[in-house]
Coordinates of C-alpha atoms in Angstrom, one line a residue:
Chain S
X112 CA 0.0 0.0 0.0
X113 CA 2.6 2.4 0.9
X114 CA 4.4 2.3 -2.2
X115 CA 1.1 3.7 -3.9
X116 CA 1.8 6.7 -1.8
X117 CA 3.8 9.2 -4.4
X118 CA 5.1 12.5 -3.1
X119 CA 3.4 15.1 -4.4
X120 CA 4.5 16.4 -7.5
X121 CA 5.4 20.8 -7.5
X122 CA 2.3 21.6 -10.1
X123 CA 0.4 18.9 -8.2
X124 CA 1.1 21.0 -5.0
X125 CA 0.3 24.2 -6.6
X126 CA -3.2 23.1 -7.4
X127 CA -3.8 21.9 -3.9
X128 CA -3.3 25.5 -2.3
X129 CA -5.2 27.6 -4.9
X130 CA -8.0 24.7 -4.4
X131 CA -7.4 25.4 -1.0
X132 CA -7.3 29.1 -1.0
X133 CA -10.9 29.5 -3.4
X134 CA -12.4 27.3 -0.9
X135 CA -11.3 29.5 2.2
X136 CA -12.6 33.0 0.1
X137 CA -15.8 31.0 -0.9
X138 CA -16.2 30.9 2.8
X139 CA -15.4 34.0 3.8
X140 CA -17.4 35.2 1.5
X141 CA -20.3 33.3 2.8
X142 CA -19.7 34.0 6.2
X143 CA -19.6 37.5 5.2
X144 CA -23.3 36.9 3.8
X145 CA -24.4 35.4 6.7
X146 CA -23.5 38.4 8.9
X147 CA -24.9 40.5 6.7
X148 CA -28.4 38.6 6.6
X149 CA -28.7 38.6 3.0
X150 CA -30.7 35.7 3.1
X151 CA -32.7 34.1 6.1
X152 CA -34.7 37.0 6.2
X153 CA -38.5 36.9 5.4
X154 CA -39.1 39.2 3.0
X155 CA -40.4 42.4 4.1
X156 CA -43.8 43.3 4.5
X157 CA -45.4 45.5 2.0
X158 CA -45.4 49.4 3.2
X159 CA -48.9 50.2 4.4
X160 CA -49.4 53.3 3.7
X161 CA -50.9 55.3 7.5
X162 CA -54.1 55.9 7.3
X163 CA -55.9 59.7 6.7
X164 CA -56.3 61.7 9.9
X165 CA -59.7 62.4 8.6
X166 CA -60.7 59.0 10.0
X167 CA -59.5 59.5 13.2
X168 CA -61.2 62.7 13.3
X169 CA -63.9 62.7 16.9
X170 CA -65.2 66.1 16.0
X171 CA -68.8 66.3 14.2
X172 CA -69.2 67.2 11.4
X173 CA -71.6 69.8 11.5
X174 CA -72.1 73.5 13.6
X175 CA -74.9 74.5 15.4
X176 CA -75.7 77.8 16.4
X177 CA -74.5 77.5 20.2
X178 CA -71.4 76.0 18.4
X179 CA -71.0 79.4 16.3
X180 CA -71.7 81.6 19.2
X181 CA -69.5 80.2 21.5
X182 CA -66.8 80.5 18.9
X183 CA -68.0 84.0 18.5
X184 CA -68.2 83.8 14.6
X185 CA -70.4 85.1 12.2
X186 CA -74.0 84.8 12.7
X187 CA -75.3 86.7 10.0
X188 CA -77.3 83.7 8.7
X189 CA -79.4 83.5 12.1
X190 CA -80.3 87.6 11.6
X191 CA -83.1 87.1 9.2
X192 CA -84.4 90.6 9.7
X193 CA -81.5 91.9 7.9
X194 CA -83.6 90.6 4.9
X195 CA -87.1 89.8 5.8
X196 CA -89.8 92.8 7.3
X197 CA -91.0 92.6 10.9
X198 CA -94.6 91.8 11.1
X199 CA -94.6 90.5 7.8
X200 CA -94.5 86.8 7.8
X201 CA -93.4 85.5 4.4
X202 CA -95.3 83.8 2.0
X203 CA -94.0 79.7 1.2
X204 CA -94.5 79.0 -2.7
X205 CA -95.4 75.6 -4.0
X206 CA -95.1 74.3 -7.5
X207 CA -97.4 71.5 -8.8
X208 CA -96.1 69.0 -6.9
X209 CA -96.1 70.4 -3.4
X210 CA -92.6 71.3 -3.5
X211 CA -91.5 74.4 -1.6
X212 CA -89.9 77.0 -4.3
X213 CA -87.2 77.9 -2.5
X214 CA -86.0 82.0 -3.3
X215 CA -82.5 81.9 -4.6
X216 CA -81.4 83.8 -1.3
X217 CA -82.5 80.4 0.6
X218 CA -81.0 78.2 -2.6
X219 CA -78.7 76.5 -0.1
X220 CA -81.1 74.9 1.7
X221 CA -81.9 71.0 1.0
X222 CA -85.2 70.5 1.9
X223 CA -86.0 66.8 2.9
X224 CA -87.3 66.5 6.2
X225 CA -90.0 63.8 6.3
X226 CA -91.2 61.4 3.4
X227 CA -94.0 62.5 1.1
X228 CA -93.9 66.4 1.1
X229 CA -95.8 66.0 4.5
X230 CA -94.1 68.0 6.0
X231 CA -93.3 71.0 3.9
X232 CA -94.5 73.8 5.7
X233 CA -91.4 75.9 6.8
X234 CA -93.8 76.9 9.9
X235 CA -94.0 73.5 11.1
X236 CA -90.8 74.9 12.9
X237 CA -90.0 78.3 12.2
X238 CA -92.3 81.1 13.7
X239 CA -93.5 83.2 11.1
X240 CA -94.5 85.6 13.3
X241 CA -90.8 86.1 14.7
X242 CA -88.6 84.5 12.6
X243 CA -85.4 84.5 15.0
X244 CA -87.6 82.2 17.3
X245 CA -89.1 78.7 16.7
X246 CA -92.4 77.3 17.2
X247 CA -93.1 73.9 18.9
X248 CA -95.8 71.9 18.2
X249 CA -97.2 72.4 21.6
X250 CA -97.3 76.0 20.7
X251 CA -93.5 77.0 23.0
X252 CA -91.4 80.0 21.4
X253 CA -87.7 78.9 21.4
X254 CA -84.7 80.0 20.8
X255 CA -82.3 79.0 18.2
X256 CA -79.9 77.4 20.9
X257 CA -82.8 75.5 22.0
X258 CA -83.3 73.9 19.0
X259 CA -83.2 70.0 20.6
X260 CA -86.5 71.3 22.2
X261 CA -87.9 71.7 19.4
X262 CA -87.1 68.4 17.6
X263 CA -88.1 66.3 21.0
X264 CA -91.5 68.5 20.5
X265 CA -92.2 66.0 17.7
X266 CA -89.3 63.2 18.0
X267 CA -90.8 62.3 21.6
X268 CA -88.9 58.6 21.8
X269 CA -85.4 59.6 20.5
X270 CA -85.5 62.7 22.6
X271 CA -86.0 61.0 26.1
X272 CA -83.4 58.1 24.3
X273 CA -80.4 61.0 23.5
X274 CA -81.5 62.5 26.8
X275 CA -80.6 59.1 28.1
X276 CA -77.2 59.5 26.3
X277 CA -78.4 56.8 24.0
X278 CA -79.4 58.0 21.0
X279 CA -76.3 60.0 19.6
X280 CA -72.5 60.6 19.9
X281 CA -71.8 61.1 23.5
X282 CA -68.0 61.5 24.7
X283 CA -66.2 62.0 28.5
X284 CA -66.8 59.9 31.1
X285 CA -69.0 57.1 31.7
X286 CA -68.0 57.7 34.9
X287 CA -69.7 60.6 36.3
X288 CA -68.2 60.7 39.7
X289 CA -64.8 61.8 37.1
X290 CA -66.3 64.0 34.6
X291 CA -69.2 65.0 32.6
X292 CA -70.7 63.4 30.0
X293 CA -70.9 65.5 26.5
X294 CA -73.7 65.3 24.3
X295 CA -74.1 67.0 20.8
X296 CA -77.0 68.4 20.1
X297 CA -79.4 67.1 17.4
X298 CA -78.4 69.7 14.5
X299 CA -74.7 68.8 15.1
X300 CA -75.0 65.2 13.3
X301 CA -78.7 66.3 11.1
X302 CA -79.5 68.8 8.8
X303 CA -82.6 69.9 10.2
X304 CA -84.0 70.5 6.7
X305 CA -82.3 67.3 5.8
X306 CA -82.2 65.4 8.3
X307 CA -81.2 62.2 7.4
X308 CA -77.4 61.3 7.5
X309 CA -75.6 61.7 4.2
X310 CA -73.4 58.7 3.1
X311 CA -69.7 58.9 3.0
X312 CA -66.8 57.4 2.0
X313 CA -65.4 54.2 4.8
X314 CA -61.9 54.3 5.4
X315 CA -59.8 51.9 3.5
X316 CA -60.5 47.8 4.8
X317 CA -58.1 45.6 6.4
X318 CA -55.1 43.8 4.8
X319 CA -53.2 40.7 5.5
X320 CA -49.6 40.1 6.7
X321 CA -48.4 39.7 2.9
X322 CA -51.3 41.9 0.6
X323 CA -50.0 44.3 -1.5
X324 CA -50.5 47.5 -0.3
X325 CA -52.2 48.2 -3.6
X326 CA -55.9 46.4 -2.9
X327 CA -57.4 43.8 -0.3
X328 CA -57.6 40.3 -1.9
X329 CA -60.5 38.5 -0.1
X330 CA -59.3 36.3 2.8
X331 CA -60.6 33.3 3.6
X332 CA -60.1 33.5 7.7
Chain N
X971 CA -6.5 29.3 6.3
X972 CA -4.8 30.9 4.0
X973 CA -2.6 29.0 1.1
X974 CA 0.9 28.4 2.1
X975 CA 3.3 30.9 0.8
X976 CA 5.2 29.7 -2.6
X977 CA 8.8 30.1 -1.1
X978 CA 8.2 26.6 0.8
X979 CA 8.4 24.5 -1.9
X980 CA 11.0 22.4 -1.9
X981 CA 10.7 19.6 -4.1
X982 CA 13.1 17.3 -2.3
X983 CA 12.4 17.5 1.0
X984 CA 8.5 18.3 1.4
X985 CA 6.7 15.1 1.8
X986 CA 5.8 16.1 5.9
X987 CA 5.3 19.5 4.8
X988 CA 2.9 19.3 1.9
X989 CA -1.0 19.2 1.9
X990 CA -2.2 15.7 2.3
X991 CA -6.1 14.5 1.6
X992 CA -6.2 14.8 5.8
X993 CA -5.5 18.2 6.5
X994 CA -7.5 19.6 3.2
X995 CA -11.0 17.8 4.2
X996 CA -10.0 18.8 8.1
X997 CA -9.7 22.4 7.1
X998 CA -12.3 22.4 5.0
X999 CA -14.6 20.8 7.2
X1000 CA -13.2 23.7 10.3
X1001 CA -14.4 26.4 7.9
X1002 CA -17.8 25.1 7.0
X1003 CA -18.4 24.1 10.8
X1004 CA -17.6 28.2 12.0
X1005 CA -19.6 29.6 8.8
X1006 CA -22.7 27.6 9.6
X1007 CA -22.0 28.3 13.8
X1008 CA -22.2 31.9 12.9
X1009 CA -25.0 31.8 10.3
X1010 CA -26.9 30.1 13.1
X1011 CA -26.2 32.7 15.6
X1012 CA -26.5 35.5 13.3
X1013 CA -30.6 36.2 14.3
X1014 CA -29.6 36.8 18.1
X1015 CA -28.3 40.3 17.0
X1016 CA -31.9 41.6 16.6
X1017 CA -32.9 39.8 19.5
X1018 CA -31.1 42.6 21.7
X1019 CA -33.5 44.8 20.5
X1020 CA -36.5 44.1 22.4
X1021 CA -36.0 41.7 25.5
X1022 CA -33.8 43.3 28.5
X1023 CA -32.2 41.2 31.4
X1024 CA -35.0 42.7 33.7
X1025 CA -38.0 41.7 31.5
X1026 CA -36.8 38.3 31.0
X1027 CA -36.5 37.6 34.4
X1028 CA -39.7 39.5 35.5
X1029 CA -42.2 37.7 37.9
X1030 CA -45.7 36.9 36.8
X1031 CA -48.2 39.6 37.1
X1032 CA -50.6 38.6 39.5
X1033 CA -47.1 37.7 41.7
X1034 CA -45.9 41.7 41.2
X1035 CA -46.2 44.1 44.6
X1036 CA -46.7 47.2 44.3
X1037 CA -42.8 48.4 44.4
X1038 CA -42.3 45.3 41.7
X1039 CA -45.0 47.3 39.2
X1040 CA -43.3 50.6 39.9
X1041 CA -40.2 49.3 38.7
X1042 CA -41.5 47.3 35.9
X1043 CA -43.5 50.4 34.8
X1044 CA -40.4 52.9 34.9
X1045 CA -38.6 50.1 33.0
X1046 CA -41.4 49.7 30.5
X1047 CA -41.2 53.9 30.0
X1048 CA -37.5 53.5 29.6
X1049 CA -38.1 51.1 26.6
X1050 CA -40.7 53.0 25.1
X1051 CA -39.0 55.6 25.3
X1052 CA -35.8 54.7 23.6
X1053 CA -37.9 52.6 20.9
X1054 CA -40.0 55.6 20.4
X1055 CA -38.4 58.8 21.5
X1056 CA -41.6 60.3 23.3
X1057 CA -41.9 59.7 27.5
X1058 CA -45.1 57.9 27.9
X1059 CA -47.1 57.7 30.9
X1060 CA -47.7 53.9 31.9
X1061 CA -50.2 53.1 34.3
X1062 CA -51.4 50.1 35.7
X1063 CA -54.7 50.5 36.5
X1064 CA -56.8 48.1 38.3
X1065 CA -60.8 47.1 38.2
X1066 CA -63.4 49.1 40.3
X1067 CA -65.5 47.9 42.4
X1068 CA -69.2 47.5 41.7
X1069 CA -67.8 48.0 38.1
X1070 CA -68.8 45.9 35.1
X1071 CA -68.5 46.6 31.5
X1072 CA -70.6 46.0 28.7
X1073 CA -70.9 47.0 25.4
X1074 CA -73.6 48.0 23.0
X1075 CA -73.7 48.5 19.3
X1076 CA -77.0 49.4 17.4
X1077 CA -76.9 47.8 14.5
X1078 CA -79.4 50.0 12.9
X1079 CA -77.3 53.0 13.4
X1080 CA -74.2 51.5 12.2
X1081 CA -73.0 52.9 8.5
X1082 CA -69.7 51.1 8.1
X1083 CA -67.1 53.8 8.2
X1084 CA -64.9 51.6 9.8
X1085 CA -64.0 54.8 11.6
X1086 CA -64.2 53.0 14.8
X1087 CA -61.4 50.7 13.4
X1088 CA -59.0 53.4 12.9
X1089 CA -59.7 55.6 15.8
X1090 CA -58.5 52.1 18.0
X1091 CA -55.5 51.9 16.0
X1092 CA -54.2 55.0 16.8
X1093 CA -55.4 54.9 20.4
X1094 CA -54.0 51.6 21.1
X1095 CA -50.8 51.8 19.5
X1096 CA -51.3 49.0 17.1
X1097 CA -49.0 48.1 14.7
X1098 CA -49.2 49.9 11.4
X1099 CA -46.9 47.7 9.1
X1100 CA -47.8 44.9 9.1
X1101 CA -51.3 45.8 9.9
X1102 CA -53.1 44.8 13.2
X1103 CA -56.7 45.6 13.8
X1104 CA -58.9 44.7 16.5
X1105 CA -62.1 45.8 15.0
X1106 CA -63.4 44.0 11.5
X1107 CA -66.7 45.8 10.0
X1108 CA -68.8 42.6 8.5
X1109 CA -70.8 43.7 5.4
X1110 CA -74.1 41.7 6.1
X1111 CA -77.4 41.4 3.6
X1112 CA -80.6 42.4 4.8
X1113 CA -82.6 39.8 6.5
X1114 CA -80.2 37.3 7.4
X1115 CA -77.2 37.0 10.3
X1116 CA -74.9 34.3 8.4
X1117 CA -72.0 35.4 8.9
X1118 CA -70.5 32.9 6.4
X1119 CA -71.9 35.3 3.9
X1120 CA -70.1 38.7 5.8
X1121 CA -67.5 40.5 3.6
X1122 CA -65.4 42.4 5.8
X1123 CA -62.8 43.7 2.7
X1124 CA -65.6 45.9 1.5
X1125 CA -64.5 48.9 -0.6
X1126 CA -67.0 50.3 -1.8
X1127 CA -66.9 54.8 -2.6
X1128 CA -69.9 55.1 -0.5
X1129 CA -71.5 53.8 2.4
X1130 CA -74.4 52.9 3.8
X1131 CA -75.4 50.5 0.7
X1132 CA -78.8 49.7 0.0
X1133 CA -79.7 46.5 0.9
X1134 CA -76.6 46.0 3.5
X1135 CA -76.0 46.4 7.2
X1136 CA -72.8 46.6 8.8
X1137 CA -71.9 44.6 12.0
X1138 CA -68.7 45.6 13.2
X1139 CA -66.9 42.8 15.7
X1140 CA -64.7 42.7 18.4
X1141 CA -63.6 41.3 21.4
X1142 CA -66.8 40.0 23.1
X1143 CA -65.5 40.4 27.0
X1144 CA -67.0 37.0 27.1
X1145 CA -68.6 36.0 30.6
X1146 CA -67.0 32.3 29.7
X1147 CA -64.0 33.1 27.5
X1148 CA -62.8 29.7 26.1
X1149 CA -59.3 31.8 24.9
X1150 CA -58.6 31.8 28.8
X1151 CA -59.0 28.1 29.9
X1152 CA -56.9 27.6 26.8
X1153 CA -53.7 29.4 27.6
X1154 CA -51.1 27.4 29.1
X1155 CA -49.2 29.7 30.9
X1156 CA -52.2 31.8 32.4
X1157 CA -51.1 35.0 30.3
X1158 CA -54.4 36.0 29.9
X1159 CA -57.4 35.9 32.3
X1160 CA -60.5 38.1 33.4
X1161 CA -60.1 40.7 35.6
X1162 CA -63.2 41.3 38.1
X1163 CA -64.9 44.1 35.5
X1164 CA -65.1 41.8 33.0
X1165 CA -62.3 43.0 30.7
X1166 CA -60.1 39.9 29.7
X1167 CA -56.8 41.0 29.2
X1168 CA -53.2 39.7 28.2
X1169 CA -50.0 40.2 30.2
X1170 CA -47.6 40.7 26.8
X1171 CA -44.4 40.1 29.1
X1172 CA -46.1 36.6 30.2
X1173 CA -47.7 35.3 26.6
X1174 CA -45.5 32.6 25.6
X1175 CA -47.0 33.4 21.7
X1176 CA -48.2 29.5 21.1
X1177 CA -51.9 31.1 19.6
X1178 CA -54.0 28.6 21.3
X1179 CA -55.9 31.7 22.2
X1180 CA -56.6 32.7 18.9
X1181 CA -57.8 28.9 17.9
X1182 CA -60.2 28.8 20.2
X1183 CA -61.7 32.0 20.4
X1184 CA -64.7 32.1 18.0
X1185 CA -65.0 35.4 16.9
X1186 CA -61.1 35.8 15.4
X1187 CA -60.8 39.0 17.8
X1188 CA -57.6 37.4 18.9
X1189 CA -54.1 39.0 16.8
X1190 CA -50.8 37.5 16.7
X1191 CA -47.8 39.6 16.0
X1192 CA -46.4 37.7 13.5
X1193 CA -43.7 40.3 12.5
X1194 CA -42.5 43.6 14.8
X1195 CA -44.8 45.9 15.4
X1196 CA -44.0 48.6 13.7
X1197 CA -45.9 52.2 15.0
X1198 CA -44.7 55.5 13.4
X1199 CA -43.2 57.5 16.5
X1200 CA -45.5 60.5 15.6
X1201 CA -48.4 58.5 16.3
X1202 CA -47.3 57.0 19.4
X1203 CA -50.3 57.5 22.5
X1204 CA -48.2 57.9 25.1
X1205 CA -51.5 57.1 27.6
X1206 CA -50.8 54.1 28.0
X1207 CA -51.3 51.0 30.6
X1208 CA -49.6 47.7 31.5
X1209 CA -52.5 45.6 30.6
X1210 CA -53.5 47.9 27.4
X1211 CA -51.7 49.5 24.7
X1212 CA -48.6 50.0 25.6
X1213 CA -46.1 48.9 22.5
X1214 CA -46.2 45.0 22.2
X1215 CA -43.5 43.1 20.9
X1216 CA -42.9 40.4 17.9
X1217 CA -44.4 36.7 18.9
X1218 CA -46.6 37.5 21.5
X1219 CA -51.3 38.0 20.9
X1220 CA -53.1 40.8 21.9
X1221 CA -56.6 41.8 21.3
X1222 CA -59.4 44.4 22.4
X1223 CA -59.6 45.5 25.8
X1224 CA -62.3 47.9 25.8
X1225 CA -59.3 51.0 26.0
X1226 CA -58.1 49.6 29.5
X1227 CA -56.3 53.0 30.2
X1228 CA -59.3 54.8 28.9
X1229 CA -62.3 53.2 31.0
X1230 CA -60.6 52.5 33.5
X1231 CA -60.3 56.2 34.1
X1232 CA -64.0 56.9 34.0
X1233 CA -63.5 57.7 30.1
X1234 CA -65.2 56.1 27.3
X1235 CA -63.8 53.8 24.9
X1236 CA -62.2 55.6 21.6
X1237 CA -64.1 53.8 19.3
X1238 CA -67.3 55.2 21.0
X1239 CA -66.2 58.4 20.7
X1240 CA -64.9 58.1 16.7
X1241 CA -68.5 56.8 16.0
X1242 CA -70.1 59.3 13.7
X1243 CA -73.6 58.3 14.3
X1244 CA -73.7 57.2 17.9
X1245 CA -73.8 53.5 17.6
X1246 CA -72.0 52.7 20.0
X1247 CA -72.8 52.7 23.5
X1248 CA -70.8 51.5 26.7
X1249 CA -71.5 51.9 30.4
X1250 CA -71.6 50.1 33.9
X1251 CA -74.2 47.1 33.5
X1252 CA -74.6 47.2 37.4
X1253 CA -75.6 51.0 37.6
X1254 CA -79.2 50.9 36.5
X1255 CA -79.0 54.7 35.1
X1256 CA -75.9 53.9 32.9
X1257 CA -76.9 53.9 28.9
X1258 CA -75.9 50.3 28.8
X1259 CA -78.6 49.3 31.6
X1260 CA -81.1 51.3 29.2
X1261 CA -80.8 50.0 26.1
X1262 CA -80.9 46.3 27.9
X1263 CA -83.9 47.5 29.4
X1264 CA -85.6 49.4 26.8
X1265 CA -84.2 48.4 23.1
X1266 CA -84.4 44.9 21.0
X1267 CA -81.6 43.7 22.0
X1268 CA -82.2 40.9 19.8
X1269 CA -78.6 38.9 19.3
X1270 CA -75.0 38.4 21.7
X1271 CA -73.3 36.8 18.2
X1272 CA -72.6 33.3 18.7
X1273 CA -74.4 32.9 21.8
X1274 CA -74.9 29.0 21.3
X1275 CA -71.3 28.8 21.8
X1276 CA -72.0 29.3 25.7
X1277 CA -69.7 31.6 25.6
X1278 CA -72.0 34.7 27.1
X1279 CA -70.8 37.8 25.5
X1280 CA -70.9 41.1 27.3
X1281 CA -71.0 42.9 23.7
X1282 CA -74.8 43.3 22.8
X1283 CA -76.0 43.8 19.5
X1284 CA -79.5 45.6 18.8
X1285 CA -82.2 47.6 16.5
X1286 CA -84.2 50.7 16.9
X1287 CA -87.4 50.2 17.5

């Protein structure tokens, strides 16, 4: 057996070390991979993009009149004697249909409070005899701030519910040994000439661990 | 191992000196060894990110006095703040007395906005990329409560749709929560007001919890959390939202550091139509004890499970 054994020839040699040495940089090389984390890694998670403040938003979305006078801003929408003669109550035009002809000064207005034009007499609310004040159904003059009044003078059931705090956005405490509880009132969410809610938009839906921040594929969980 | 230099050939006398089969597979087989020791060690470096001495070795929370919580609460505000770069303010706050939440949502009301689902994101520090929510709007066809048929991914420009309601679900606070008898290191229990919450330092992250619960409200991070510091709510509470770390489940707990303050939930107050409603079911003025009282509440979701929710669904009249 031994005599098989031949001493390695210079070339033979030669080849054995740069063998030697491609193998050793190969690994360093690897090594220096492997510190790196160039692989090993799951692969990142596609950016979701934050989402708009908008949606995070608690304030509502609409101002009453207390709203604008506590913020001391312009209520020259509320004086309706800057336009309109005392002692004159003004006169409600209907087309065919029973549809209030609005003037083009009151062209803002959306008019849409109850189903079937039942309800299309501005002076169901307004006074016509003082038209700063409101009329109740049970024959009450209020004021503009009191304006929930005047809704729970018809809407009996959701009045005594939002007086509950349970019908409509509250916020605070539900504690009330720590704080108060804050209700809005009912033109802060409705448009009393339009009262029901407007759709909107929804913020943007869930997505997975690996979705593309581009659109929700349907999950299956 | 570097090749030997060329100056020590000699090709009379090198037969001991000269590279034999032995030491080239010996060498070779040294290298490969410390490349794959090192490749193996190599995800230990972003260990040291997240998991001090102090929190490793940390007692169990029910085992904590008060002194104990102090120090794991500083150490917790230390983290958070380093993470983060903002000081929070961590709390540990404990149930009331004579104090027992529940939670009511009118479905009638509800418009899909999926407001609510953001307004707890940022409030509860939850992790933006990937994305964790514990909140999921279900998209429902009139006249019928299958939720097989719910589509939650809904994008529609506006909403409310004809023809749909929304049903938005989350953590039911269950009276008999099967994710608790499941856990098997007791990282998560029910506390005396009902709120069943997760100690994040304790939760061994095996998501036995999440198999079992049977309304998905359960949420495993899978990947770290990752919650732009300029969004950080630095309110925050042991039990609640502060900042959770990768492998471990968390879930809804009715804003811990919010009602247990006396405040309401943020979702509640997000809620552009007033859907939502949330109170003390053992004070009979609370909203809670009126709608129980006075509305349809027609449906706890998945009641045959036995698992007696204290989230109640209802209509308007």
């Amino acid at each position: 057996m031994d005599s098989d054994i031949q001493p390695p020839t210079r070339a033979g040699r030669i080849q054995t070390n740069w063998i030697l040495a491609a193998v050793s940089a190969t690994f360093l090389v690897m090594a220096g991979l492997f510190v790196a984390n160039l692989w090993g890694r799951t692969a990142a998670t596609p950016k979701v993009p934050l989402v708009d403040v908008q949606f995070l938003d608690p304030a509502p979305w609409r101002q009453t009149y207390t709203d604008l006078a506590k913020a001391k801003e312009d209520l020259s929408d509320f004086d309706c004697y800057g336009c309109h003669e005392k002692k004159k109550p003004p006169v409600i035009e209907y087309d065919e249909k029973h549809n209030i002809v609005l003037p083009k000064e009151h062209s803002n207005l959306k008019l849409g409070h109850g189903s079937h034009n039942r309800n299309n007499v501005c002076y169901n609310c307004h006074n016509e005899q003082n038209l700063v004040t409101f009329q109740a159904r049970d024959g009450r003059e209020l004021k503009f701030q009191d304006s929930t009044a005047l809704c729970g003078s018809c809407h009996g059931p959701t009045y005594r519910d939002w007086e509950a705090g349970v019908h409509g956005r509250t916020s605070g405490y539900w504690d009330r040994s720590r704080g108060e509880l804050q209700r809005l009132n009912c033109a802060n969410c409705h448009d009393p000439h339009s009262p029901r809610i407007p759709t909107r938009a929804p913020a943007p839906p869930p997505r997975g661990l690996h979705e593309p921040a581009t659109g929700p594929t349907p999950t299956a969980h | 191992m570097a090749a030997l230099p060329p100056d020590s050939f000699h090709p009379d006398k090198t037969s001991d000196r000269a590279m034999t089969r032995r030491t080239f597979l010996r060498s070779t087989a040294a290298l490969s060894g410390l490349t794959a020791l090192a490749a193996s060690l190599s995800p230990l470096r972003e260990l040291g990110d997240f998991t001090s001495t102090e929190e490793f070795l940390q007692k169990y929370y029910k085992e904590l006095n008060p002194d104990e919580m102090a120090k794991v609460l500083k150490r917790i505000e230390r983290d958070v703040e380093r993470q983060y770069g903002i000081r929070p303010h961590v709390r540990d706050l404990k149930p009331m007395d004579g104090v027992e939440f529940v939670y009511c949502l009118n479905l009638t009301r509800c418009i899909g906005c999926r407001k609510c689902v953001h307004a707890c994101v940022a409030e509860n520090n939850l992790s933006r990329s990937p994305e964790i929510q514990y909140i999921r709007v279900l998209k429902l066809p009139h006249g019928s409560l299958d939720v097989e048929k719910a589509d939650h991914n809904y994008t529609t420009k506006q909403v409310p749709e004809k023809g749909f309601f929304y049903m938005p679900v989350q953590c039911q606070q269950c009276k008999n929560p099967p994710c608790v008898k499941v856990c098997p290191v007791n990282a998560t229990w029910q506390e005396s007001d009902g709120i069943t919450v997760i100690d994040y330092d304790w939760c061994i992250g095996c998501r036995y919890c999440e198999a079992a619960c049977p309304y998905w409200a359960r949420r495993f991070n899978f990947a770290k959390p990752e919650v732009p510091k300029e969004r950080v709510n630095p309110n925050m509470s042991y039990l609640g939202n502060r900042p959770r770390k990768q492998g471990v489940m968390e879930k809804c707990h009715f804003c811990i550091q919010r009602t247990r303050a006396g405040r309401y939930p943020a979702c509640l107050e997000v809620c552009p139509v007033g859907a939502r409603k949330f109170g003390n079911i053992l004070d009979p003025e609370s909203e809670v004890s009126y709608i129980l009282r006075e509305k349809r509440v027609f449906i706890q979701l998945k009641e045959e499970m036995g698992t007696s929710p204290r989230f109640f669904y209802y209509f308007e009249k």
